[in-house]
Structures are given as structure tokens and as C-alpha cells.
JSON list of C-alpha atoms in Angstrom, two decimals:
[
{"chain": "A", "resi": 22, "resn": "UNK", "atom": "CA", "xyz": [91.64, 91.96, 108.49]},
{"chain": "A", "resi": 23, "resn": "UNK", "atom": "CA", "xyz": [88.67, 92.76, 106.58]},
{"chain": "A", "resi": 24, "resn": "UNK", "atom": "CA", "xyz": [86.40, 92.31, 109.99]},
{"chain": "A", "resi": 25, "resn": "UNK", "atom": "CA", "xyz": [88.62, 94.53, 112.14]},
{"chain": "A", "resi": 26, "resn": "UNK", "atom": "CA", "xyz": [88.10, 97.23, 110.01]},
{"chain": "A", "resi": 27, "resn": "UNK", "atom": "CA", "xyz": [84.26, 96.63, 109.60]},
{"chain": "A", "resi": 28, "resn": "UNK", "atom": "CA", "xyz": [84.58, 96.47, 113.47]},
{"chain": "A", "resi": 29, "resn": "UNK", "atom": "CA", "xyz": [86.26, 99.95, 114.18]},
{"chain": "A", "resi": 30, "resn": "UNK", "atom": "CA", "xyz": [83.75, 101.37, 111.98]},
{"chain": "A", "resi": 31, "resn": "UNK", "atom": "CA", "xyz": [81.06, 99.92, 113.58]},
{"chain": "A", "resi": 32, "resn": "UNK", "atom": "CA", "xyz": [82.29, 101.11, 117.31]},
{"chain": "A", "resi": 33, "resn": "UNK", "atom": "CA", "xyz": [82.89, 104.78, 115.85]},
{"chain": "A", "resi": 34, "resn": "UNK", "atom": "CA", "xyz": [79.25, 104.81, 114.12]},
{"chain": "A", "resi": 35, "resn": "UNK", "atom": "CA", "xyz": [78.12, 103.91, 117.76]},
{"chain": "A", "resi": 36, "resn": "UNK", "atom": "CA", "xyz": [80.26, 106.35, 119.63]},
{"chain": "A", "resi": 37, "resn": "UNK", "atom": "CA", "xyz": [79.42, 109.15, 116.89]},
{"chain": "A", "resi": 38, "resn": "UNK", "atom": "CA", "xyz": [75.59, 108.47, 117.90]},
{"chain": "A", "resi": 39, "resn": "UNK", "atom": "CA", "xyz": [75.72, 109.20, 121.67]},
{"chain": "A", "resi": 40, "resn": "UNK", "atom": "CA", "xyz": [77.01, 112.63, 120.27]},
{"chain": "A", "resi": 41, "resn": "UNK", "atom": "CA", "xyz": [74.12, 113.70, 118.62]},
{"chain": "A", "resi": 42, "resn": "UNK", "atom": "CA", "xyz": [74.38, 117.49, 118.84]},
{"chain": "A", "resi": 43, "resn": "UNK", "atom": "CA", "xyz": [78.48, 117.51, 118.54]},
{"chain": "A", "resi": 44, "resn": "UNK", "atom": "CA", "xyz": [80.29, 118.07, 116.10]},
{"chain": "A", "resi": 45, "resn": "UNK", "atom": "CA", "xyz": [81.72, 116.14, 113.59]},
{"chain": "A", "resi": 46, "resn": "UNK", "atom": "CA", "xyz": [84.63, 113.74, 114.54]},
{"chain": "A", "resi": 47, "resn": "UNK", "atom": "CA", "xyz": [87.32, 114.31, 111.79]},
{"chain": "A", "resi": 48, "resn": "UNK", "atom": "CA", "xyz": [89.98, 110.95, 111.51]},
{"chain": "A", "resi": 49, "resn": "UNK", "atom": "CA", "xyz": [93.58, 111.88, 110.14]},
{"chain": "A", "resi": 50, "resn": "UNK", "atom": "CA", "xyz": [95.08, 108.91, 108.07]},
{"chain": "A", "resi": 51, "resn": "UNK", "atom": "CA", "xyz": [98.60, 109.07, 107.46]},
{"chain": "A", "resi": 52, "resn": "UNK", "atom": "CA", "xyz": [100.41, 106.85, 104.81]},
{"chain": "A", "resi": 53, "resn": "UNK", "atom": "CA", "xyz": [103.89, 106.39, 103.17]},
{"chain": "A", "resi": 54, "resn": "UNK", "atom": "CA", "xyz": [102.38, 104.95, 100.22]},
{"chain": "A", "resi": 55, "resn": "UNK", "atom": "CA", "xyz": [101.35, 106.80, 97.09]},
{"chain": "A", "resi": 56, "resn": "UNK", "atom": "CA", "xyz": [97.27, 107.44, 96.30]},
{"chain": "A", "resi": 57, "resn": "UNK", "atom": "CA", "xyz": [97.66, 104.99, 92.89]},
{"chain": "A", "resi": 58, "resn": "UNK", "atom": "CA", "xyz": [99.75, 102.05, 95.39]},
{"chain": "A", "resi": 59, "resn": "UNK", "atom": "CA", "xyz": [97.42, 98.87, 95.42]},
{"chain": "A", "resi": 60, "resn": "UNK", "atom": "CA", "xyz": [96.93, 99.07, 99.31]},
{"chain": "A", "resi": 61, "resn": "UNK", "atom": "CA", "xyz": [95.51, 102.83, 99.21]},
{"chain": "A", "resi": 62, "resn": "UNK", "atom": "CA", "xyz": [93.36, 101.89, 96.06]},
{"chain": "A", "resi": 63, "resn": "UNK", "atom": "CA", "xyz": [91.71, 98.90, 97.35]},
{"chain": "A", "resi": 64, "resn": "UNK", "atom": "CA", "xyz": [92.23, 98.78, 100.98]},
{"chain": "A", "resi": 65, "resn": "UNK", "atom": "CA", "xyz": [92.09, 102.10, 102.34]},
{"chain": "A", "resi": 66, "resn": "UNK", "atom": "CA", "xyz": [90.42, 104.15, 100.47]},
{"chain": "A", "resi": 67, "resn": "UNK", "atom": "CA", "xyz": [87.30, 102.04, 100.06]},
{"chain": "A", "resi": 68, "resn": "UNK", "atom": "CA", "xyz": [87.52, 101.65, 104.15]},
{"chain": "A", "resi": 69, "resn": "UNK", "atom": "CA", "xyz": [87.58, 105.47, 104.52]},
{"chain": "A", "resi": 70, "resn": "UNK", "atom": "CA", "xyz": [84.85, 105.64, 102.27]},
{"chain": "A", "resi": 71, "resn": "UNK", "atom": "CA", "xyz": [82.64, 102.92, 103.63]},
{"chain": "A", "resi": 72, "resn": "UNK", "atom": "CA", "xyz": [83.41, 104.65, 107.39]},
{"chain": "A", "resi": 73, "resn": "UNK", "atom": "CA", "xyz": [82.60, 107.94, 105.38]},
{"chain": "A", "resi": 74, "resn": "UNK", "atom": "CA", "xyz": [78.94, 106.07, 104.39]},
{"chain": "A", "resi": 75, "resn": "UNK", "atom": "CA", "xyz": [78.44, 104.53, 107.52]},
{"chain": "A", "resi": 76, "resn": "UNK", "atom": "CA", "xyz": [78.65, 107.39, 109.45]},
{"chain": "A", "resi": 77, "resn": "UNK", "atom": "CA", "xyz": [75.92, 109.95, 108.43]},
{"chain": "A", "resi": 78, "resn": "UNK", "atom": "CA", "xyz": [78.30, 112.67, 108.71]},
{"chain": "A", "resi": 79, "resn": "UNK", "atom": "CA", "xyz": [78.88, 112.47, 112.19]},
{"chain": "A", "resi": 80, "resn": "UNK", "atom": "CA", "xyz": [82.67, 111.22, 111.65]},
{"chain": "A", "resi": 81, "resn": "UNK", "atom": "CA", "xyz": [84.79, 111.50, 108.59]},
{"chain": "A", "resi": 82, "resn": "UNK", "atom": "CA", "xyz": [87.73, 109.86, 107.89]},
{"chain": "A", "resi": 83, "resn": "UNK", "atom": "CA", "xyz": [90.44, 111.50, 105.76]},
{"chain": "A", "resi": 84, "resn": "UNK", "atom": "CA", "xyz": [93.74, 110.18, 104.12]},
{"chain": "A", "resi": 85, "resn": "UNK", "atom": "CA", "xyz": [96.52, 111.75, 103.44]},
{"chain": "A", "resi": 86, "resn": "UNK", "atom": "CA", "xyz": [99.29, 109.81, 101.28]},
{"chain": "A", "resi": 87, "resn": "UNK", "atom": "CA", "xyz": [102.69, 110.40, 100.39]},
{"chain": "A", "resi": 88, "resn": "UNK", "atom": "CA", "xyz": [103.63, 111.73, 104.04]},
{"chain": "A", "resi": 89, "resn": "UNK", "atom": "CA", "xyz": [101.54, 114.58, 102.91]},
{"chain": "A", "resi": 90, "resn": "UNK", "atom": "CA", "xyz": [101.29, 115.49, 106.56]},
{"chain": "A", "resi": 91, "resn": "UNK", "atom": "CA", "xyz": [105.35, 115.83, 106.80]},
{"chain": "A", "resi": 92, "resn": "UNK", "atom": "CA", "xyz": [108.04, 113.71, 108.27]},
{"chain": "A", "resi": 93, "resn": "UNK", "atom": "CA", "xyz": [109.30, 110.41, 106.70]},
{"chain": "A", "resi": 94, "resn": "UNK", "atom": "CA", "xyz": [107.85, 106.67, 106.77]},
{"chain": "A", "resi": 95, "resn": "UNK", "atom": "CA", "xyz": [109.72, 106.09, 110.05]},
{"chain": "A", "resi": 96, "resn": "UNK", "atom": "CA", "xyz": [108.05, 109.23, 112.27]},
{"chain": "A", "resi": 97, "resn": "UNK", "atom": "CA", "xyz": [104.53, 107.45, 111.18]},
{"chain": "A", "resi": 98, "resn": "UNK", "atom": "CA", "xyz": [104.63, 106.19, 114.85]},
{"chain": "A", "resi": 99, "resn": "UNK", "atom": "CA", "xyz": [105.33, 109.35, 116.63]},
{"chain": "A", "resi": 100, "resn": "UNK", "atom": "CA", "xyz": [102.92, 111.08, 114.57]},
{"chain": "A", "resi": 101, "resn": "UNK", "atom": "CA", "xyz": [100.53, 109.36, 115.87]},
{"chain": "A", "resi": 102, "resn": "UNK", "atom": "CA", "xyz": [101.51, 109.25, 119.94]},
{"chain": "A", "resi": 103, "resn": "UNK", "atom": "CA", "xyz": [102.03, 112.83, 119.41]},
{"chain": "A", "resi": 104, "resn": "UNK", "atom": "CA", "xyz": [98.21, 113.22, 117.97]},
{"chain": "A", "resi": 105, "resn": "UNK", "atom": "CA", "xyz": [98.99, 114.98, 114.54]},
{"chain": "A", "resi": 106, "resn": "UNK", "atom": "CA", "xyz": [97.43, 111.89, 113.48]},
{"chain": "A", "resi": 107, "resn": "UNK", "atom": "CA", "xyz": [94.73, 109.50, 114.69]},
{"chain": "A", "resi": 108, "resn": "UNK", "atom": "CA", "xyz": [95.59, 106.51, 112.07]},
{"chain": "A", "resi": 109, "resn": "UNK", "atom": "CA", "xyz": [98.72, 104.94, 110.23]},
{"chain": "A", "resi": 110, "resn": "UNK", "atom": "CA", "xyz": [99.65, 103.08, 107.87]},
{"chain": "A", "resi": 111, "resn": "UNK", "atom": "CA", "xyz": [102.84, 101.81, 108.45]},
{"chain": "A", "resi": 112, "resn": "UNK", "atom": "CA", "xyz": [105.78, 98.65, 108.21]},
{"chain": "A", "resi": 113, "resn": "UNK", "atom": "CA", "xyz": [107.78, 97.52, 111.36]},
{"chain": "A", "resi": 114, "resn": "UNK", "atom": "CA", "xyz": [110.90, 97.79, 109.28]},
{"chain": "A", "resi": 115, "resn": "UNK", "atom": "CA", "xyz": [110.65, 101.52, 108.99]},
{"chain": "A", "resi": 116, "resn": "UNK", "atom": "CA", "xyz": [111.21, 101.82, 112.48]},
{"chain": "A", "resi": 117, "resn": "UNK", "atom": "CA", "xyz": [113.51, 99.03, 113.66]},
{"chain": "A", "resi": 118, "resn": "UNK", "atom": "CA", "xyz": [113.57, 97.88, 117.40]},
{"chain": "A", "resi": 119, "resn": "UNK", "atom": "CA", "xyz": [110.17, 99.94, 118.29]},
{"chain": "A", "resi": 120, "resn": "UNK", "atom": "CA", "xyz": [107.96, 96.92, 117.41]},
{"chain": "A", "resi": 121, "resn": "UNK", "atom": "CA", "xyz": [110.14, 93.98, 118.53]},
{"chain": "A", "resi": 122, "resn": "UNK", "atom": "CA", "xyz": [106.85, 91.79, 118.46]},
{"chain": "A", "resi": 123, "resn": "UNK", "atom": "CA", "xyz": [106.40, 92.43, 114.62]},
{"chain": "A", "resi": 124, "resn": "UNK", "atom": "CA", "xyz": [109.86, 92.15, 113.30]},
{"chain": "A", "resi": 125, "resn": "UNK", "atom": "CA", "xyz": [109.42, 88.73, 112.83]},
{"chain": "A", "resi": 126, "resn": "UNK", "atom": "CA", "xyz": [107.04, 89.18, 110.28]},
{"chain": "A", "resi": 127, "resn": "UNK", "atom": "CA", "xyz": [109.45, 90.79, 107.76]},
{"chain": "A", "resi": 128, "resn": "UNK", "atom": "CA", "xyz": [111.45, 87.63, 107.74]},
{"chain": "A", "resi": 129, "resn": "UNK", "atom": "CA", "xyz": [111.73, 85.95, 104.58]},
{"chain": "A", "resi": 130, "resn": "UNK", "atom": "CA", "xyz": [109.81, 83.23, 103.49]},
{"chain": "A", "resi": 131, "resn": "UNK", "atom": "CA", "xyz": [107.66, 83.57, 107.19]},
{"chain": "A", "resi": 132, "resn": "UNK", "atom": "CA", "xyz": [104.49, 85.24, 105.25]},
{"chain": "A", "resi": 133, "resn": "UNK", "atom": "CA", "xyz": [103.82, 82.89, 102.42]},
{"chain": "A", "resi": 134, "resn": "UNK", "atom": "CA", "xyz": [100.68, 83.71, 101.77]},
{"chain": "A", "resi": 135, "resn": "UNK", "atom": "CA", "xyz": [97.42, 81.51, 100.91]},
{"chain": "A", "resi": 136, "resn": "UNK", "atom": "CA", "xyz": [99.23, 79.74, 97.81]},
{"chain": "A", "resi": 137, "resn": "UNK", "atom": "CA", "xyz": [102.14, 79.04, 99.74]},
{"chain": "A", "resi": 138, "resn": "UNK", "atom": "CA", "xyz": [100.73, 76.67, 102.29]},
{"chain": "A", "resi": 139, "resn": "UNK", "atom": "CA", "xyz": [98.91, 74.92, 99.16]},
{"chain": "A", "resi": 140, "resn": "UNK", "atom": "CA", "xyz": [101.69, 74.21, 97.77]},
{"chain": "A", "resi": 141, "resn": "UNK", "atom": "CA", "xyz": [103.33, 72.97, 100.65]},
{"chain": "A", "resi": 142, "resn": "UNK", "atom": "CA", "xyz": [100.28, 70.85, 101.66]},
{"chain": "A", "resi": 143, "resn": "UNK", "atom": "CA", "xyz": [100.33, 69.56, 97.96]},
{"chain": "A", "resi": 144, "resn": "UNK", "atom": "CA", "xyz": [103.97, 68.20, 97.82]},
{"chain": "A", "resi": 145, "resn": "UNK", "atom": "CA", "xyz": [103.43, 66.49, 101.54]},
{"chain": "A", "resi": 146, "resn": "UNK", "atom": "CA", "xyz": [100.15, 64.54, 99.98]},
{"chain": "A", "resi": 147, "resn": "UNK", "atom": "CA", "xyz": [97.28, 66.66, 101.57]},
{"chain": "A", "resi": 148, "resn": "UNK", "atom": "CA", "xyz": [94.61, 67.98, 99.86]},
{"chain": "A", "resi": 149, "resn": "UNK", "atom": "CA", "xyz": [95.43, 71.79, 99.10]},
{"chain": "A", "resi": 150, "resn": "UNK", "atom": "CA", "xyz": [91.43, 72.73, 99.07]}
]
């Protein structure tokens, strides 16, 4: 995940150089989560501010929590075909049946996580390193 967003920075920086006399590309993130929620405070925020960095001054990304912006968790979406926004942050299960290719993820016991699959690989015998 970490990588993607290193990448999109990366292929902004570039873009934002081939526009040297232009001005200043401004990035609207939207979020449902509070500023103090773990994935603003060390996800997002240190992205925006590594983009921020990157950049020279020639883009700038800025977030807006707390559906500062308006609307509720579930227009996130159509915020952002509609352009109000250029970046969201948001869960399939806000907006049921308009990612049918995600939903899947929300299932329980689907995302286990990194200590899940240890444990699973422990009581089958494998090593869990």
C-alpha cells in the first residue's frame, strides 16, 4: 500500500515538472474519519505531507476530515465523480452495491491480518516466520 502511494506521488512530482510556469496543482482529500483517528495520523497525513515535500510547491495536497467538505461518509464517491474532490478516503460498506468487487472484503474473518495467517500456519505445523 505503502508503494502505491510513494508511486502516485512520484507520477504527480513528474507531471507537476512539465508545468514549470503553471500554477500550482491543489489536491482535495476528503475523509469520514476524524484528524486524531489512527489512519489520518499515520497514514494520511504523513502521505500528504511527504507529497507536500516532494513536490517543491508545484502541487499541494490538502485534507479535509470529518466530511468537512459536506455530505455524509456514503456521498464520498460522488464527491469525487462530481470533482468537489480529487481524493477519498472511504469503506465499501458506506455505499452498499456501488463496489460489488470490494464487498467481499468486509466479510468477517476474510481480512485476518499478518498474525492471523501465523497462527494458522502454526497450528497446521509450518513455520509461522
Amino acid at each position: 500500500m505503502r508503494s502505491i502511494f510513494v508511486a502516485l506521488a512520484a507520477a504527480l512530482v513528474a507531471l507537476g515538472t512539465g508545468l514549470a510556469q503553471a500554477q500550482p496543482i491543489t489536491l482535495k482529500v476528503h475523509s469520514f474519519s476524524g484528524p486524531q483517528a489512527p489512519d489520518q495520523q499515520r497514514h494520511l497525513f504523513p502521505w500528504a505531507e511527504k507529497i507536500n515535500e516532494a513536490a517543491g510547491g508545484k502541487m499541494k495536497v490538502e485534507v479535509y476530515t470529518n466530511m468537512q467538505l459536506g455530505g455524509k461518509p456514503a456521498d464520498l464517491p460522488q464527491q469525487l465523480e462530481d470533482g468537489v474532490v480529487d481524493i477519498i478516503l472511504h469503506l465499501p460498506g458506506f455505499s452498499p452495491g456501488r463496489f460489488p468487487g470490494l464487498e467481499g472484503t468486509e466479510l468477517p474473518f476474510t481480512n485476518v491480518g499478518v498474525s492471523g495467517v501465523r497462527a494458522r500456519r502454526s497450528s497446521s505445523g509450518r513455520r509461522s516466520g
